[in-house]
Amino acid sequence: MDFPGKYVVLEGPDYAGKDVQCGFLINALEKEGHEVVFIREPGTGWLGDGIRKILLDKKSDLVPTAEMLLFMANRAQILKEFILPCLKEGKIVISSRDRLSTLSYQGYGRGLSLEMIKLIGNFAMEKVLPDLYIILMASLDVLMQRKGVDTDRIESESLEFHERVLRGYQDFIVQNPEITAVFDAGLSREKIHSQILESVKRVLE
């Protein structure tokens, strides 16, 4: 589907620096006069806030299928409530994560069927795809060095889990080079921002 607006997703494993780069990118685009809407997954909106608390709470004893379906339910609501209206109005939607996270975390990480996740993801998002995936990547060693003490339920998973998640992102990048721009999360924040902004501007042309 073609919209007057653009849909850009920042992705990557935990501790890659997505939130910082989302903030940098939004500020830069707004300074240039663009209308920008920020989406956080899980979260954003009345449903998303509640789902986020369940998904990230260490006390939540979710089975993998329930975890995956909660992410998808949040996504379906965000699509109708925020993403589609904003794209139709010509705004730029910047999202921290989308269905690629579910493919990597619940598919590769939890071992759920990748085909099932793709099918449900397309259903939840009505086949609306990002114009660009900005993917921040680094080695597992670099990422784990940034791990803090106060981790959520998913961040506190085993090294083996996070290694599988990383492999999910790596496979997606190889399989989808036409819609991905990959950046070294080990570089300085300023350098990464400069590279990301250049890639986004090409999409906006």
Coordinates of C-alpha atoms in Angstrom, one line a residue:
M1 CA 0.0 0.0 0.0
D2 CA 1.2 3.5 -0.8
F3 CA 0.6 6.3 1.7
P4 CA 1.7 9.9 1.7
G5 CA 3.4 9.3 5.0
K6 CA 6.4 7.1 5.8
Y7 CA 6.8 4.2 8.2
V8 CA 10.3 3.7 9.7
V9 CA 11.1 1.0 12.3
L10 CA 14.2 0.9 14.5
E11 CA 15.0 -2.6 15.4
G12 CA 17.7 -4.7 17.0
P13 CA 18.5 -6.8 20.0
D14 CA 18.3 -5.5 23.6
Y15 CA 21.0 -2.9 24.5
A16 CA 21.6 -1.9 20.9
G17 CA 20.6 1.7 21.6
K18 CA 17.2 1.9 19.8
D19 CA 15.6 4.3 22.3
V20 CA 18.4 6.8 22.1
Q21 CA 18.5 6.7 18.3
C22 CA 14.7 7.0 18.1
G23 CA 15.0 10.2 20.1
F24 CA 17.9 11.6 18.0
L25 CA 16.0 10.8 14.8
I26 CA 12.7 12.3 15.9
N27 CA 14.4 15.5 17.0
A28 CA 16.3 15.9 13.7
L29 CA 13.2 15.3 11.6
E30 CA 11.1 17.7 13.6
K31 CA 13.7 20.4 13.3
E32 CA 13.5 20.0 9.5
G33 CA 9.7 20.6 9.7
H34 CA 8.4 17.0 9.5
E35 CA 5.4 15.8 11.5
V36 CA 6.6 12.8 13.4
V37 CA 4.7 10.3 15.5
F38 CA 6.6 7.9 17.8
I39 CA 5.4 4.3 18.5
R40 CA 6.8 2.1 21.2
E41 CA 6.4 -1.7 21.2
P42 CA 5.1 -3.0 23.4
G43 CA 3.1 0.0 24.5
T44 CA 1.6 3.2 23.0
G45 CA -2.1 3.7 23.6
W46 CA -4.5 2.6 26.2
L47 CA -4.2 -1.1 25.4
G48 CA -0.5 -1.0 24.8
D49 CA 0.3 0.3 28.3
G50 CA -1.5 -2.5 29.9
I51 CA 0.0 -5.2 27.7
R52 CA 3.5 -3.8 28.2
K53 CA 3.2 -4.2 32.0
I54 CA 2.2 -7.8 31.6
L55 CA 4.8 -8.7 29.0
L56 CA 7.8 -7.2 30.8
D57 CA 6.8 -8.0 34.4
K58 CA 9.1 -10.7 35.8
K59 CA 6.1 -12.0 37.8
S60 CA 4.2 -12.7 34.5
D61 CA 4.3 -16.5 33.9
L62 CA 3.5 -16.3 30.2
V63 CA 3.8 -19.3 27.9
P64 CA 5.5 -18.4 24.6
T65 CA 2.3 -18.6 22.5
A66 CA 0.4 -16.2 24.9
E67 CA 3.4 -13.9 24.9
M68 CA 3.5 -13.8 21.1
L69 CA -0.3 -13.2 20.8
L70 CA -0.1 -10.3 23.3
F71 CA 2.5 -8.6 21.2
M72 CA 0.4 -9.1 18.1
A73 CA -2.8 -7.8 19.8
N74 CA -0.9 -4.6 20.8
R75 CA 0.3 -4.3 17.2
A76 CA -3.2 -4.7 15.7
Q77 CA -4.5 -1.9 18.0
I78 CA -1.6 0.4 17.2
L79 CA -2.1 0.0 13.5
K80 CA -5.7 1.2 13.6
E81 CA -5.3 3.8 16.3
F82 CA -2.0 5.4 15.3
I83 CA -0.1 4.1 12.3
L84 CA -2.7 4.0 9.5
P85 CA -4.3 7.4 10.4
C86 CA -0.8 9.1 10.6
L87 CA 0.4 7.6 7.3
K88 CA -2.8 8.7 5.6
E89 CA -2.2 12.3 6.9
G90 CA 1.3 12.3 5.5
K91 CA 3.2 12.0 8.8
I92 CA 6.3 10.1 9.5
V93 CA 5.8 7.2 11.9
I94 CA 8.9 6.2 13.9
S95 CA 8.5 2.9 15.7
S96 CA 10.8 1.3 18.2
R97 CA 10.3 -2.4 17.2
D98 CA 7.6 -4.1 15.2
R99 CA 6.8 -7.7 14.0
L100 CA 10.5 -8.4 13.4
S101 CA 11.0 -8.4 17.1
T102 CA 8.4 -11.1 17.5
L103 CA 10.0 -13.1 14.7
S104 CA 13.4 -12.9 16.5
Y105 CA 12.4 -13.1 20.1
Q106 CA 9.4 -15.5 20.1
G107 CA 10.4 -17.3 16.9
Y108 CA 14.1 -17.8 17.1
G109 CA 14.3 -17.1 20.9
R110 CA 11.3 -19.1 22.1
G111 CA 11.2 -21.7 19.3
L112 CA 7.7 -20.9 17.9
S113 CA 7.0 -21.5 14.3
L114 CA 8.4 -18.7 12.1
E115 CA 5.7 -19.3 9.5
M116 CA 3.0 -19.0 12.0
I117 CA 4.5 -15.7 13.4
K118 CA 4.7 -14.3 9.8
L119 CA 1.1 -15.3 9.1
I120 CA -0.3 -13.8 12.3
G121 CA 1.9 -10.7 11.9
N122 CA 0.6 -10.1 8.4
F123 CA -2.9 -10.5 9.7
A124 CA -2.4 -8.1 12.7
M125 CA -0.7 -5.5 10.5
E126 CA -3.0 -6.0 7.5
K127 CA 0.2 -6.6 5.4
V128 CA 1.3 -3.0 6.0
L129 CA 5.1 -3.1 5.9
P130 CA 7.7 -0.4 7.0
D131 CA 9.3 1.7 4.3
L132 CA 12.6 1.1 6.1
Y133 CA 14.0 -1.1 8.8
I134 CA 16.9 0.5 10.6
I135 CA 18.6 -2.4 12.4
L136 CA 21.2 -1.8 15.1
M137 CA 23.6 -4.7 15.5
A138 CA 26.6 -5.7 17.6
S139 CA 28.2 -8.8 18.9
L140 CA 26.6 -10.5 21.9
D141 CA 29.6 -9.7 24.0
V142 CA 29.2 -6.0 23.3
L143 CA 25.5 -6.1 24.0
M144 CA 25.8 -7.9 27.3
Q145 CA 28.5 -5.5 28.5
R146 CA 25.7 -2.9 28.5
K147 CA 23.3 -5.0 30.5
G148 CA 22.2 -3.2 33.7
V149 CA 21.0 -4.6 37.0
D150 CA 17.3 -3.6 36.6
T151 CA 16.3 -5.9 33.7
D152 CA 12.8 -6.8 32.6
R153 CA 11.4 -10.3 32.1
I154 CA 12.7 -10.7 28.5
E155 CA 16.0 -8.9 29.0
S156 CA 16.8 -11.3 31.9
E157 CA 16.7 -14.4 29.7
S158 CA 19.8 -16.6 29.3
L159 CA 22.7 -15.8 27.0
E160 CA 21.7 -18.7 24.8
F161 CA 18.3 -17.1 24.3
H162 CA 19.8 -13.7 23.3
E163 CA 22.2 -15.5 21.0
R164 CA 19.2 -17.1 19.2
V165 CA 17.5 -13.7 19.0
L166 CA 20.6 -12.2 17.4
R167 CA 20.7 -14.9 14.9
G168 CA 17.1 -14.1 14.0
Y169 CA 18.1 -10.5 13.1
Q170 CA 21.1 -11.7 11.2
D171 CA 18.9 -14.0 9.1
F172 CA 16.3 -11.3 8.4
I173 CA 19.0 -8.9 7.2
V174 CA 20.4 -11.4 4.8
Q175 CA 16.9 -12.3 3.5
N176 CA 15.6 -8.7 3.2
P177 CA 18.4 -6.4 2.0
E178 CA 16.0 -4.2 0.0
I179 CA 14.2 -2.8 3.1
T180 CA 17.0 -2.9 5.7
A181 CA 19.7 -0.5 6.7
V182 CA 22.1 -2.0 9.2
F183 CA 24.3 0.0 11.6
D184 CA 27.1 -0.9 14.0
A185 CA 25.7 -0.3 17.5
G186 CA 29.3 -0.2 18.8
L187 CA 30.0 3.2 17.2
S188 CA 29.4 6.5 19.0
R189 CA 25.8 7.6 19.3
E190 CA 26.5 10.7 17.2
K191 CA 28.1 8.6 14.4
I192 CA 25.2 6.2 14.3
H193 CA 22.7 9.0 14.3
S194 CA 24.4 10.7 11.3
Q195 CA 24.3 7.4 9.4
I196 CA 20.7 6.7 10.3
L197 CA 19.5 10.2 9.4
E198 CA 21.2 9.9 6.0
S199 CA 19.4 6.6 5.3
V200 CA 16.0 8.0 6.4
K201 CA 16.4 11.1 4.2
R202 CA 16.9 8.8 1.2
V203 CA 13.5 7.2 1.9
L204 CA 11.8 10.6 2.3
E205 CA 13.0 11.8 -1.1

